[in-house]
């Protein structure tokens, strides 16, 4: 998952990067970092925590220069070390370099073993460290040629921003799986970011999406230079639209909120429910629930309140209070729900834990019937292209039919959006990456290959 930003030619690049990362906080909350170059040196600051906690005015001031790259790291199971924060910085033959990466490389284990065989040493589990080693060990002369050498050796999903002391290189894999957009800053300079919501906050003008397989080179006094490295085979990730991206972002010319509305409407067509009220699981199911309610012509209510101030709970609830975690976060408005037949809409079903607790909560609040609807198809395969998913065995839809899951979670019925319905909602102009639903690992890897252990 994760977010990246690259800023070039800005008066105070670290500030622009900071606000961009702040806007993209939803893409990763575990760690954050920014590096800047002032033409002579690269300075890096990275730490565990949220963007607004990690950076102070003093730290931003210490990051001087007109070029910055930044990253928000998503927390993935079993790999929560501060050393895994990005940017990854190194000194090498040509000087200094700093890299941020969003995505997941499917051949990272093979690449790493080859590098280790040749004497490389590693400090983290991140595939970004592979990238820096491949650049440093390349026999090519110029940095641009070393970068090209590196990208021919990596496979999978990647959006990269690479900073040297005087230039910035931005690369998107040929499938364009993870989003990346190019914008122009109001006071001069350029910005690339995982999501366009960053441009809205910093007042940048959206120019276009970075093309799949494209490398952009930013150099002082010049327009960005574009080079098509690979033949594009565009497969933008459907999960960005379903769950991950912010509703105000625009990916591939399509607004995320509107796509979610459409998925909800399609869901109402495919799997309607005879109910009095439609409720979203906040916040992830709001837009789809709105579309579902519109499609059915049934009232939509924000019948569950979300407490936004819940951080992590370190005290494990006992069996008697096993719903504590979800109750701390979500609370039903009993007056709305009592005696009603309700449809509850979420964007996706992964392990089934959240839905089980929500159904129980609604029944306890007096709902007569609870019909769960999911505005995505059944997730049967782990994504290997940058969305953190559990193992195949942990995905509930791998082992159970919708009817069996409905029984397990205590719902009166359960319905999913079909794969065809999802394609229809997103638009048939693209071959979307649907790997979690159809198991088509078109960019390499398999259900068994490495996931996002180093953050996505
Ligand atoms: P589960 O309880 O495991 O079925 O998870 C379903 C909930 O997790 C839904 O509310 C989704 O919005 C959310 N979700 C879906 N995919 C992810 C993901 N990759 N990481 C974190 N949460 C997710």
XYZ file of C-alpha atoms and ligand atoms in Angstrom:
479
model
C 0.000 0.000 0.000
C 2.071 3.078 1.023
C 2.311 6.520 -0.572
C 5.130 8.248 -2.391
C 5.741 11.845 -3.362
C 8.465 13.511 -5.402
C 8.930 17.274 -5.579
C 11.319 19.041 -7.948
C 12.135 22.725 -8.374
C 10.111 23.968 -5.387
C 11.338 26.782 -3.139
C 10.782 24.675 -0.021
C 10.467 21.109 -1.267
C 10.270 19.534 2.207
C 7.131 21.539 3.070
C 5.407 20.502 -0.166
C 6.356 16.870 0.493
C 5.099 17.143 4.084
C 1.631 18.372 3.095
C 1.436 15.801 0.313
C 2.225 12.991 2.727
C -0.288 14.447 5.183
C -3.008 14.238 2.479
C -2.002 10.637 1.775
C -1.862 9.503 5.407
C -4.594 6.909 4.708
C -2.116 4.969 2.538
C 0.181 4.224 5.455
C 0.372 5.145 9.124
C 3.298 3.154 10.429
C 6.233 5.351 9.437
C 6.996 8.356 7.304
C 10.038 10.071 5.888
C 11.328 12.793 3.595
C 14.734 13.332 2.004
C 15.824 16.538 0.312
C 18.737 17.519 -1.844
C 20.275 20.958 -2.040
C 22.578 20.206 -4.958
C 25.450 19.155 -2.710
C 23.993 16.807 -0.134
C 20.970 14.692 0.544
C 19.413 14.990 4.012
C 16.993 12.371 5.335
C 14.518 12.342 8.205
C 12.322 9.296 8.820
C 10.635 7.840 11.830
C 7.799 5.645 13.000
C 4.508 7.465 13.448
C 2.033 9.697 11.689
C 3.118 12.548 9.417
C 1.967 15.355 11.739
C 3.709 13.752 14.752
C 6.975 12.917 13.035
C 7.753 16.299 11.451
C 8.094 19.627 13.232
C 8.825 23.010 11.699
C 12.426 22.599 12.861
C 12.847 19.225 11.106
C 11.308 20.555 7.909
C 13.644 23.568 8.065
C 16.636 21.260 8.459
C 15.607 19.488 5.238
C 16.708 22.171 2.829
C 16.717 22.055 -0.944
C 14.435 22.271 -3.938
C 14.020 18.511 -4.511
C 12.341 16.116 -2.080
C 11.102 12.563 -2.081
C 8.803 11.253 0.654
C 7.014 8.116 1.770
C 4.273 6.870 4.089
C 4.695 3.277 5.133
C 1.803 0.923 5.636
C 2.066 -1.451 8.532
C 2.293 -5.086 7.518
C 2.208 -8.081 9.818
C 5.487 -9.151 11.359
C 7.603 -6.335 10.060
C 7.317 -3.274 12.220
C 10.840 -2.044 12.570
C 11.803 1.626 12.430
C 14.623 0.668 10.064
C 12.012 -0.248 7.488
C 10.952 3.374 7.025
C 11.684 5.103 3.719
C 13.330 6.941 1.932
C 16.225 4.516 1.666
C 19.452 6.521 1.385
C 22.929 5.374 0.371
C 26.323 6.671 -0.631
C 27.739 4.857 -3.639
C 30.217 5.253 -6.502
C 28.474 8.272 -8.074
C 27.661 10.052 -4.825
C 24.414 10.050 -2.871
C 21.054 8.565 -3.699
C 17.667 8.304 -2.003
C 14.713 6.168 -3.068
C 11.018 5.790 -2.247
C 8.933 2.894 -3.513
C 5.249 2.017 -3.589
C 4.400 -1.497 -4.710
C 5.706 -4.988 -4.235
C 8.374 -6.833 -6.178
C 7.445 -10.444 -6.833
C 11.023 -11.588 -7.524
C 12.562 -9.872 -4.491
C 13.807 -13.111 -2.889
C 15.620 -14.254 -6.037
C 17.135 -10.794 -6.565
C 18.242 -10.626 -2.951
C 19.870 -14.081 -2.956
C 21.805 -13.199 -6.100
C 22.979 -9.953 -4.516
C 23.955 -11.722 -1.281
C 25.900 -14.324 -3.291
C 27.866 -11.425 -4.765
C 28.655 -10.061 -1.309
C 25.902 -7.509 -0.714
C 24.772 -6.898 2.841
C 21.292 -5.752 3.870
C 19.929 -3.895 6.846
C 16.184 -4.352 6.287
C 13.638 -6.674 4.648
C 12.522 -3.991 2.239
C 12.661 -4.655 -1.486
C 13.648 -0.982 -1.838
C 17.074 -1.959 -0.534
C 17.377 -4.434 -3.444
C 16.731 -1.538 -5.803
C 19.486 0.607 -4.316
C 21.957 -2.300 -4.466
C 21.100 -3.036 -8.098
C 21.793 0.604 -8.992
C 25.030 0.731 -6.983
C 26.344 -2.556 -8.417
C 25.443 -1.827 -12.055
C 28.418 -1.767 -14.401
C 26.875 1.113 -16.354
C 28.323 4.597 -16.026
C 25.645 7.264 -15.737
C 22.934 7.049 -13.089
C 20.178 6.981 -15.701
C 21.743 3.879 -17.286
C 22.235 2.239 -13.905
C 18.543 2.839 -13.158
C 17.565 1.263 -16.481
C 19.800 -1.697 -15.690
C 17.980 -2.056 -12.355
C 14.446 -1.907 -13.738
C 15.141 -4.727 -16.176
C 15.959 -6.916 -13.163
C 12.882 -6.256 -11.027
C 9.398 -7.679 -11.552
C 6.029 -6.834 -10.088
C 4.391 -3.576 -9.092
C 6.390 -0.424 -8.523
C 6.188 3.334 -8.526
C 9.597 4.778 -7.757
C 10.997 8.232 -7.092
C 14.792 8.283 -7.081
C 16.712 11.348 -6.005
C 20.344 12.118 -6.720
C 21.984 15.352 -5.616
C 20.848 17.180 -8.749
C 18.129 15.115 -10.449
C 14.960 13.176 -9.788
C 13.879 10.040 -11.669
C 10.327 8.736 -11.517
C 9.352 5.319 -12.842
C 6.045 3.444 -13.027
C 5.956 -0.260 -13.907
C 4.611 -1.211 -17.329
C 1.315 -2.460 -15.910
C 0.659 0.824 -14.059
C -0.755 -1.208 -11.187
C -0.244 1.402 -8.467
C -1.401 4.959 -9.189
C 1.007 7.837 -9.833
C 0.179 11.307 -11.098
C 2.168 14.288 -12.321
C 1.316 17.853 -11.346
C 2.723 21.357 -11.619
C 3.276 23.512 -8.552
C 1.794 27.001 -8.540
C 5.071 28.754 -7.718
C 7.076 26.749 -10.222
C 8.321 23.210 -10.002
C 6.869 19.744 -10.354
C 5.253 17.135 -8.185
C 4.492 13.433 -8.567
C 2.287 11.702 -6.010
C 0.495 8.405 -5.511
C -2.836 10.215 -5.305
C -4.195 13.473 -6.654
C -5.621 14.399 -3.223
C -2.037 15.518 -2.466
C -2.199 18.033 -5.346
C -5.436 19.485 -3.982
C -3.835 20.214 -0.619
C -0.640 21.785 -1.953
C -2.473 23.689 -4.694
C -0.797 21.859 -7.579
C -2.354 21.564 -10.997
C -2.953 18.009 -12.180
C -1.155 17.458 -15.493
C -1.584 13.746 -16.205
C -1.009 10.268 -14.834
C 2.529 8.985 -15.204
C 2.250 6.450 -18.036
C 2.793 2.744 -17.386
C 6.363 1.868 -18.352
C 7.414 5.545 -18.394
C 10.472 7.144 -16.818
C 10.420 10.871 -16.115
C 13.680 12.700 -15.532
C 13.667 16.049 -13.752
C 16.663 18.306 -14.142
C 17.128 21.962 -13.224
C 16.253 24.472 -15.928
C 14.618 21.830 -18.146
C 11.105 20.529 -18.745
C 10.669 16.981 -17.425
C 12.086 14.521 -19.923
C 9.898 11.495 -20.655
C 11.173 8.157 -21.864
C 8.980 5.149 -22.553
C 11.089 2.287 -21.198
C 8.576 -0.526 -21.557
C 5.624 -1.119 -23.862
C 2.633 -0.278 -21.622
C 0.223 -3.052 -20.667
C -2.086 -1.015 -18.449
C -3.731 -2.887 -15.545
C -4.655 -0.332 -12.881
C -5.526 -1.880 -9.523
C -9.284 -2.280 -8.956
C -8.729 -2.331 -5.190
C -7.600 1.313 -5.238
C -11.134 2.191 -6.363
C -12.831 -0.324 -4.052
C -11.099 0.445 -0.797
C -7.726 2.016 -0.723
C -7.644 5.408 -2.438
C -9.263 8.523 -0.990
C -12.701 9.253 -2.461
C -11.644 12.683 -3.734
C -8.720 11.271 -5.735
C -8.799 10.804 -9.491
C -7.056 7.737 -10.877
C -6.801 7.220 -14.617
C -9.322 10.038 -15.142
C -11.912 8.380 -12.878
C -13.037 9.828 -9.558
C -12.869 7.226 -6.799
C -16.099 8.335 -5.034
C -18.120 8.137 -8.232
C -16.775 4.685 -8.993
C -17.796 3.542 -5.490
C -21.307 4.953 -6.022
C -21.499 2.987 -9.260
C -20.363 -0.218 -7.561
C -23.129 0.284 -4.979
C -25.757 0.798 -7.675
C -24.547 -2.287 -9.534
C -24.658 -4.261 -6.276
C -28.314 -3.232 -5.802
C -29.075 -4.558 -9.297
C -27.265 -7.833 -8.772
C -28.181 -8.671 -5.210
C -31.074 -6.508 -3.952
C -32.454 -6.790 -0.423
C -35.971 -6.219 0.901
C -35.074 -3.739 3.659
C -36.274 -0.550 5.370
C -32.876 1.090 5.666
C -29.412 1.036 4.096
C -26.410 1.650 6.379
C -22.713 1.905 5.501
C -19.827 0.503 7.488
C -18.099 3.843 8.128
C -15.978 5.093 6.500
C -15.052 2.414 3.990
C -18.582 1.557 2.833
C -20.140 5.031 2.686
C -20.082 5.766 -1.031
C -21.092 2.224 -2.044
C -23.960 2.251 0.489
C -25.180 5.552 -0.942
C -25.221 3.957 -4.419
C -26.911 0.809 -3.094
C -29.654 2.858 -1.374
C -30.167 4.940 -4.548
C -30.362 1.767 -6.613
C -33.004 0.238 -4.342
C -34.872 3.481 -3.640
C -34.548 2.828 0.109
C -33.523 5.463 2.726
C -29.786 5.765 3.461
C -28.746 6.549 7.024
C -25.383 6.957 8.724
C -26.685 4.508 11.340
C -23.272 3.570 12.719
C -21.044 6.210 14.285
C -17.309 5.895 13.995
C -15.007 7.143 16.712
C -12.073 8.639 14.832
C -9.859 8.920 17.878
C -9.182 5.209 18.350
C -5.557 4.350 17.966
C -4.264 0.912 18.594
C -5.443 -0.926 21.697
C -2.628 -2.709 23.398
C -4.810 -4.397 26.011
C -6.232 -7.545 24.483
C -9.942 -7.865 25.289
C -10.991 -10.919 27.274
C -13.545 -13.379 25.922
C -16.430 -11.593 27.689
C -15.550 -8.300 26.144
C -14.375 -9.656 22.812
C -16.294 -7.007 20.911
C -14.492 -4.221 22.748
C -12.157 -3.406 19.871
C -14.919 -2.945 17.354
C -17.189 -1.212 19.915
C -14.469 1.316 20.654
C -14.460 2.150 16.962
C -18.064 1.686 15.827
C -21.328 2.333 17.627
C -24.902 1.897 16.277
C -27.637 4.535 16.591
C -30.199 2.294 18.277
C -33.157 4.655 17.700
C -32.686 4.341 13.940
C -32.131 0.611 13.859
C -34.560 -0.908 16.378
C -37.246 -3.046 14.714
C -35.924 -2.384 11.188
C -34.779 -4.675 8.398
C -31.385 -3.224 7.497
C -28.846 -3.688 4.709
C -25.292 -3.023 5.839
C -22.747 -2.272 3.123
C -18.993 -2.650 3.283
C -16.425 -2.278 0.542
C -14.815 -5.700 0.990
C -14.761 -8.872 3.042
C -11.342 -10.255 3.890
C -11.278 -12.554 6.934
C -14.886 -11.881 7.927
C -14.011 -10.689 11.428
C -15.303 -7.119 11.066
C -18.595 -8.158 9.489
C -19.306 -10.751 12.167
C -18.925 -8.136 14.883
C -20.965 -5.562 12.991
C -23.846 -7.961 12.380
C -23.897 -8.877 16.059
C -23.804 -5.191 17.011
C -26.777 -4.405 14.757
C -28.795 -7.338 16.092
C -28.062 -6.222 19.658
C -29.251 -2.749 18.667
C -32.617 -4.337 17.811
C -32.413 -4.829 14.007
C -35.113 -7.295 12.883
C -33.047 -8.525 9.939
C -29.466 -7.786 8.879
C -28.538 -8.218 5.216
C -24.843 -7.789 4.493
C -23.790 -6.591 1.040
C -20.198 -6.251 -0.153
C -19.381 -3.796 -2.943
C -16.577 -6.028 -4.267
C -16.315 -9.601 -5.499
C -15.235 -12.443 -3.204
C -11.522 -12.126 -2.320
C -10.068 -15.553 -3.043
C -6.410 -14.826 -3.796
C -3.736 -12.776 -2.029
C -2.679 -9.684 -3.964
C 1.033 -9.697 -4.728
C 1.094 -6.256 -6.306
C 1.048 -3.959 -3.306
C -2.196 -4.490 -1.418
C -1.517 -6.187 1.881
C -3.668 -9.322 2.073
C -3.466 -12.289 4.402
C -2.558 -15.776 3.184
C -4.972 -17.664 0.931
C -6.041 -19.861 3.859
C -7.041 -16.820 5.923
C -9.289 -15.387 3.193
C -12.770 -16.525 4.193
C -14.093 -16.643 0.604
C -11.430 -19.188 -0.346
C -13.029 -21.799 1.874
C -16.710 -20.859 2.126
C -19.625 -19.960 -0.138
C -21.544 -16.691 0.478
C -24.360 -18.726 2.099
C -21.911 -20.419 4.477
C -20.273 -17.089 5.332
C -23.696 -15.516 5.992
C -24.307 -18.247 8.539
C -20.873 -17.804 10.110
C -21.267 -14.047 10.508
C -24.891 -14.350 11.632
C -26.361 -12.328 8.746
C -29.805 -13.066 7.281
C -28.236 -12.870 3.831
C -24.926 -11.967 2.197
C -24.290 -10.766 -1.334
C -21.163 -9.784 -3.282
C -20.638 -7.754 -6.421
C -19.808 -10.011 -9.384
C -16.479 -9.675 -11.212
C -18.420 -8.686 -14.348
C -20.362 -6.114 -12.297
C -17.115 -4.666 -10.967
C -15.695 -4.381 -14.488
C -18.907 -2.744 -15.642
C -18.756 -0.210 -12.783
C -15.107 0.671 -13.394
C -15.480 0.889 -17.173
C -14.705 -1.648 -19.854
C -12.029 0.584 -21.401
C -9.336 -0.990 -19.173
C -8.042 -4.400 -18.163
C -8.072 -3.816 -14.428
C -5.870 -5.742 -12.042
C -8.420 -8.103 -10.471
C -5.912 -10.535 -9.033
C -7.559 -10.804 -5.575
C -10.781 -11.929 -7.250
C -9.722 -13.977 -10.278
C -6.198 -15.124 -9.347
C -4.726 -13.868 -12.640
C -1.156 -13.031 -11.617
C -0.441 -11.274 -14.917
C 2.598 -9.358 -13.589
C 4.345 -12.457 -12.274
C 4.356 -14.171 -8.913
C 1.681 -16.424 -7.453
C -0.427 -16.898 -4.339
C 2.700 -18.345 -2.704
C 5.212 -15.636 -3.691
C 6.328 -13.016 -1.161
C 3.818 -10.391 -0.054
C 4.411 -6.930 1.321
C 6.693 -7.939 4.209
C 8.660 -4.753 3.803
C 5.589 -2.537 3.500
C 3.934 -1.985 0.163
P -12.303 -8.482 7.526
O -12.819 -8.111 8.851
O -10.995 -9.222 7.628
O -13.279 -9.192 6.650
O -11.905 -7.142 6.768
C -12.878 -6.355 6.124
C -12.617 -4.920 6.414
O -11.250 -4.598 6.209
C -13.422 -4.004 5.501
O -14.089 -3.066 6.314
C -12.408 -3.330 4.603
O -12.685 -1.951 4.451
C -11.087 -3.509 5.302
N -9.995 -3.884 4.381
C -10.065 -4.426 3.163
N -8.837 -4.659 2.652
C -7.966 -4.242 3.570
C -6.537 -4.214 3.646
N -5.776 -4.632 2.645
N -5.974 -3.715 4.784
C -6.747 -3.281 5.794
N -8.077 -3.290 5.787
C -8.698 -3.760 4.701
